Amino acid sequence: MTGHIYGGIDIAMKVPPHQYQETLAFYRDVVGLKEITDKAPAIGFELGPNKLWIDEAPMLSQAEIWLELFTDDFGAAAAHLEKSGVVRCDAIEPLPDGFKGGWAMNPANIVHMVREPAAW
């Protein structure tokens, strides 16, 4: 397979509005993780070698974890995922035009962004 897939560095926690501020306070004030604020309005935290992004998600009733996977060739990786029966879910959150990546779900319905490292 071309389009090798490997682990990314970003983890997104999608949180309903009624839990958003308390969740931010938990990671910032209780756990004491270093806050990432240079990508406002996005708020993240350093989680070892990873970045944990806390996103307010008004359409959700409970929190979800979304994971990131990298590939050097999104077209080839997307073809491999499709051939393997992986469900694409690109409508779940819009991505910019020309973005070299997309959304997929694992069998347990965990959302994964599969993207080229320079996709942003």
PDB file of C-alpha atoms in Angstrom:
ATOM      1  CA  MET A   1       0.000   0.000   0.000  1.00  0.00           C
ATOM      2  CA  THR A   2       1.214   3.480  -0.783  1.00  0.00           C
ATOM      3  CA  GLY A   3      -0.057   6.236   1.462  1.00  0.00           C
ATOM      4  CA  HIS A   4       1.362   4.735   4.669  1.00  0.00           C
ATOM      5  CA  ILE A   5      -0.793   5.696   7.700  1.00  0.00           C
ATOM      6  CA  TYR A   6       0.747   6.530  11.082  1.00  0.00           C
ATOM      7  CA  GLY A   7      -0.180   8.253  14.344  1.00  0.00           C
ATOM      8  CA  GLY A   8      -0.593  12.010  14.484  1.00  0.00           C
ATOM      9  CA  ILE A   9      -0.044  14.377  17.389  1.00  0.00           C
ATOM     10  CA  ASP A  10      -3.505  15.883  17.839  1.00  0.00           C
ATOM     11  CA  ILE A  11      -6.355  14.555  19.949  1.00  0.00           C
ATOM     12  CA  ALA A  12      -9.659  16.430  19.878  1.00  0.00           C
ATOM     13  CA  MET A  13     -12.182  16.259  22.682  1.00  0.00           C
ATOM     14  CA  LYS A  14     -15.555  17.485  21.443  1.00  0.00           C
ATOM     15  CA  VAL A  15     -17.495  18.734  24.482  1.00  0.00           C
ATOM     16  CA  PRO A  16     -21.107  19.972  24.764  1.00  0.00           C
ATOM     17  CA  PRO A  17     -21.501  23.620  25.837  1.00  0.00           C
ATOM     18  CA  HIS A  18     -22.814  22.755  29.301  1.00  0.00           C
ATOM     19  CA  GLN A  19     -19.515  20.967  30.097  1.00  0.00           C
ATOM     20  CA  TYR A  20     -17.046  23.081  28.108  1.00  0.00           C
ATOM     21  CA  GLN A  21     -15.755  25.619  30.682  1.00  0.00           C
ATOM     22  CA  GLU A  22     -15.543  23.013  33.446  1.00  0.00           C
ATOM     23  CA  THR A  23     -13.567  20.717  31.126  1.00  0.00           C
ATOM     24  CA  LEU A  24     -11.103  23.488  30.293  1.00  0.00           C
ATOM     25  CA  ALA A  25     -10.720  24.268  34.007  1.00  0.00           C
ATOM     26  CA  PHE A  26     -10.124  20.576  34.769  1.00  0.00           C
ATOM     27  CA  TYR A  27      -7.124  20.299  32.437  1.00  0.00           C
ATOM     28  CA  ARG A  28      -5.786  23.789  33.212  1.00  0.00           C
ATOM     29  CA  ASP A  29      -6.437  24.169  36.959  1.00  0.00           C
ATOM     30  CA  VAL A  30      -6.856  20.666  38.368  1.00  0.00           C
ATOM     31  CA  VAL A  31      -4.464  18.608  36.237  1.00  0.00           C
ATOM     32  CA  GLY A  32      -2.152  21.557  35.552  1.00  0.00           C
ATOM     33  CA  LEU A  33      -1.424  20.944  31.855  1.00  0.00           C
ATOM     34  CA  LYS A  34       0.223  23.781  29.941  1.00  0.00           C
ATOM     35  CA  GLU A  35      -2.430  25.610  27.930  1.00  0.00           C
ATOM     36  CA  ILE A  36      -1.996  26.258  24.192  1.00  0.00           C
ATOM     37  CA  THR A  37      -3.563  29.587  23.217  1.00  0.00           C
ATOM     38  CA  ASP A  38      -1.755  30.584  20.009  1.00  0.00           C
ATOM     39  CA  LYS A  39      -4.458  29.085  17.774  1.00  0.00           C
ATOM     40  CA  ALA A  40      -7.419  31.021  19.229  1.00  0.00           C
ATOM     41  CA  PRO A  41     -10.275  30.482  19.393  1.00  0.00           C
ATOM     42  CA  ALA A  42      -9.080  26.861  19.692  1.00  0.00           C
ATOM     43  CA  ILE A  43      -7.857  25.958  23.175  1.00  0.00           C
ATOM     44  CA  GLY A  44      -5.501  23.071  23.695  1.00  0.00           C
ATOM     45  CA  PHE A  45      -3.186  21.555  26.246  1.00  0.00           C
ATOM     46  CA  GLU A  46       0.214  19.897  26.028  1.00  0.00           C
ATOM     47  CA  LEU A  47      -0.341  16.202  26.698  1.00  0.00           C
ATOM     48  CA  GLY A  48       3.171  14.796  26.644  1.00  0.00           C
ATOM     49  CA  PRO A  49       4.206  14.631  22.976  1.00  0.00           C
ATOM     50  CA  ASN A  50       0.569  15.128  21.947  1.00  0.00           C
ATOM     51  CA  LYS A  51      -1.777  18.100  21.887  1.00  0.00           C
ATOM     52  CA  LEU A  52      -5.246  17.787  23.416  1.00  0.00           C
ATOM     53  CA  TRP A  53      -7.688  20.217  21.801  1.00  0.00           C
ATOM     54  CA  ILE A  54     -10.943  20.924  23.645  1.00  0.00           C
ATOM     55  CA  ASP A  55     -13.641  21.960  21.152  1.00  0.00           C
ATOM     56  CA  GLU A  56     -17.076  23.218  22.119  1.00  0.00           C
ATOM     57  CA  ALA A  57     -19.573  21.109  20.176  1.00  0.00           C
ATOM     58  CA  PRO A  58     -23.156  22.412  20.461  1.00  0.00           C
ATOM     59  CA  MET A  59     -24.531  19.477  18.448  1.00  0.00           C
ATOM     60  CA  LEU A  60     -23.395  16.879  21.014  1.00  0.00           C
ATOM     61  CA  SER A  61     -25.055  15.748  24.233  1.00  0.00           C
ATOM     62  CA  GLN A  62     -21.928  14.023  25.550  1.00  0.00           C
ATOM     63  CA  ALA A  63     -18.202  14.317  24.953  1.00  0.00           C
ATOM     64  CA  GLU A  64     -16.390  12.434  22.186  1.00  0.00           C
ATOM     65  CA  ILE A  65     -12.713  11.801  21.504  1.00  0.00           C
ATOM     66  CA  TRP A  66     -11.448  12.229  17.937  1.00  0.00           C
ATOM     67  CA  LEU A  67      -7.981  11.026  16.913  1.00  0.00           C
ATOM     68  CA  GLU A  68      -5.543  12.032  14.194  1.00  0.00           C
ATOM     69  CA  LEU A  69      -3.687   9.824  11.734  1.00  0.00           C
ATOM     70  CA  PHE A  70      -1.051  11.047   9.279  1.00  0.00           C
ATOM     71  CA  THR A  71      -0.272   9.848   5.776  1.00  0.00           C
ATOM     72  CA  ASP A  72       2.208  10.996   3.154  1.00  0.00           C
ATOM     73  CA  ASP A  73      -0.378  10.447   0.390  1.00  0.00           C
ATOM     74  CA  PHE A  74      -3.990  11.054   1.352  1.00  0.00           C
ATOM     75  CA  GLY A  75      -5.368   9.854  -2.002  1.00  0.00           C
ATOM     76  CA  ALA A  76      -3.664   6.480  -1.654  1.00  0.00           C
ATOM     77  CA  ALA A  77      -4.610   6.197   2.024  1.00  0.00           C
ATOM     78  CA  ALA A  78      -8.244   7.063   1.273  1.00  0.00           C
ATOM     79  CA  ALA A  79      -8.344   4.403  -1.447  1.00  0.00           C
ATOM     80  CA  HIS A  80      -6.861   1.847   0.954  1.00  0.00           C
ATOM     81  CA  LEU A  81      -9.409   2.728   3.663  1.00  0.00           C
ATOM     82  CA  GLU A  82     -12.287   2.501   1.176  1.00  0.00           C
ATOM     83  CA  LYS A  83     -11.060  -0.871  -0.113  1.00  0.00           C
ATOM     84  CA  SER A  84     -10.909  -2.056   3.511  1.00  0.00           C
ATOM     85  CA  GLY A  85     -14.533  -1.066   4.138  1.00  0.00           C
ATOM     86  CA  VAL A  86     -13.778   1.887   6.433  1.00  0.00           C
ATOM     87  CA  VAL A  87     -16.667   4.328   6.794  1.00  0.00           C
ATOM     88  CA  ARG A  88     -15.885   7.881   5.613  1.00  0.00           C
ATOM     89  CA  CYS A  89     -17.692  10.609   7.508  1.00  0.00           C
ATOM     90  CA  ASP A  90     -16.542  13.836   5.862  1.00  0.00           C
ATOM     91  CA  ALA A  91     -19.832  15.597   6.618  1.00  0.00           C
ATOM     92  CA  ILE A  92     -19.133  15.441  10.369  1.00  0.00           C
ATOM     93  CA  GLU A  93     -17.064  18.663  10.303  1.00  0.00           C
ATOM     94  CA  PRO A  94     -16.221  20.809   7.278  1.00  0.00           C
ATOM     95  CA  LEU A  95     -12.605  21.001   6.135  1.00  0.00           C
ATOM     96  CA  PRO A  96     -11.147  23.753   3.930  1.00  0.00           C
ATOM     97  CA  ASP A  97     -11.255  23.413   0.147  1.00  0.00           C
ATOM     98  CA  GLY A  98      -8.170  21.618  -1.110  1.00  0.00           C
ATOM     99  CA  PHE A  99      -7.473  20.094   2.313  1.00  0.00           C
ATOM    100  CA  LYS A 100      -5.421  16.918   1.873  1.00  0.00           C
ATOM    101  CA  GLY A 101      -7.304  14.821   4.379  1.00  0.00           C
ATOM    102  CA  GLY A 102     -10.682  13.625   5.494  1.00  0.00           C
ATOM    103  CA  TRP A 103     -12.706  12.010   8.260  1.00  0.00           C
ATOM    104  CA  ALA A 104     -13.162   8.288   8.862  1.00  0.00           C
ATOM    105  CA  MET A 105     -14.613   6.127  11.637  1.00  0.00           C
ATOM    106  CA  ASN A 106     -13.192   2.987  13.172  1.00  0.00           C
ATOM    107  CA  PRO A 107     -15.510   0.026  13.917  1.00  0.00           C
ATOM    108  CA  ALA A 108     -16.229   1.463  17.400  1.00  0.00           C
ATOM    109  CA  ASN A 109     -17.398   4.776  15.829  1.00  0.00           C
ATOM    110  CA  ILE A 110     -14.387   6.802  16.951  1.00  0.00           C
ATOM    111  CA  VAL A 111     -13.761   9.629  14.481  1.00  0.00           C
ATOM    112  CA  HIS A 112     -10.289   9.881  12.938  1.00  0.00           C
ATOM    113  CA  MET A 113      -8.896  12.680  10.862  1.00  0.00           C
ATOM    114  CA  VAL A 114      -6.608  11.142   8.242  1.00  0.00           C
ATOM    115  CA  ARG A 115      -4.411  13.836   6.707  1.00  0.00           C
ATOM    116  CA  GLU A 116      -1.103  14.728   5.201  1.00  0.00           C
ATOM    117  CA  PRO A 117       1.116  16.485   7.788  1.00  0.00           C
ATOM    118  CA  ALA A 118       1.106  19.758   5.812  1.00  0.00           C
ATOM    119  CA  ALA A 119      -2.646  19.625   5.071  1.00  0.00           C
ATOM    120  CA  TRP A 120      -3.339  22.803   7.063  1.00  0.00           C
TER     121      TRP A 120
END
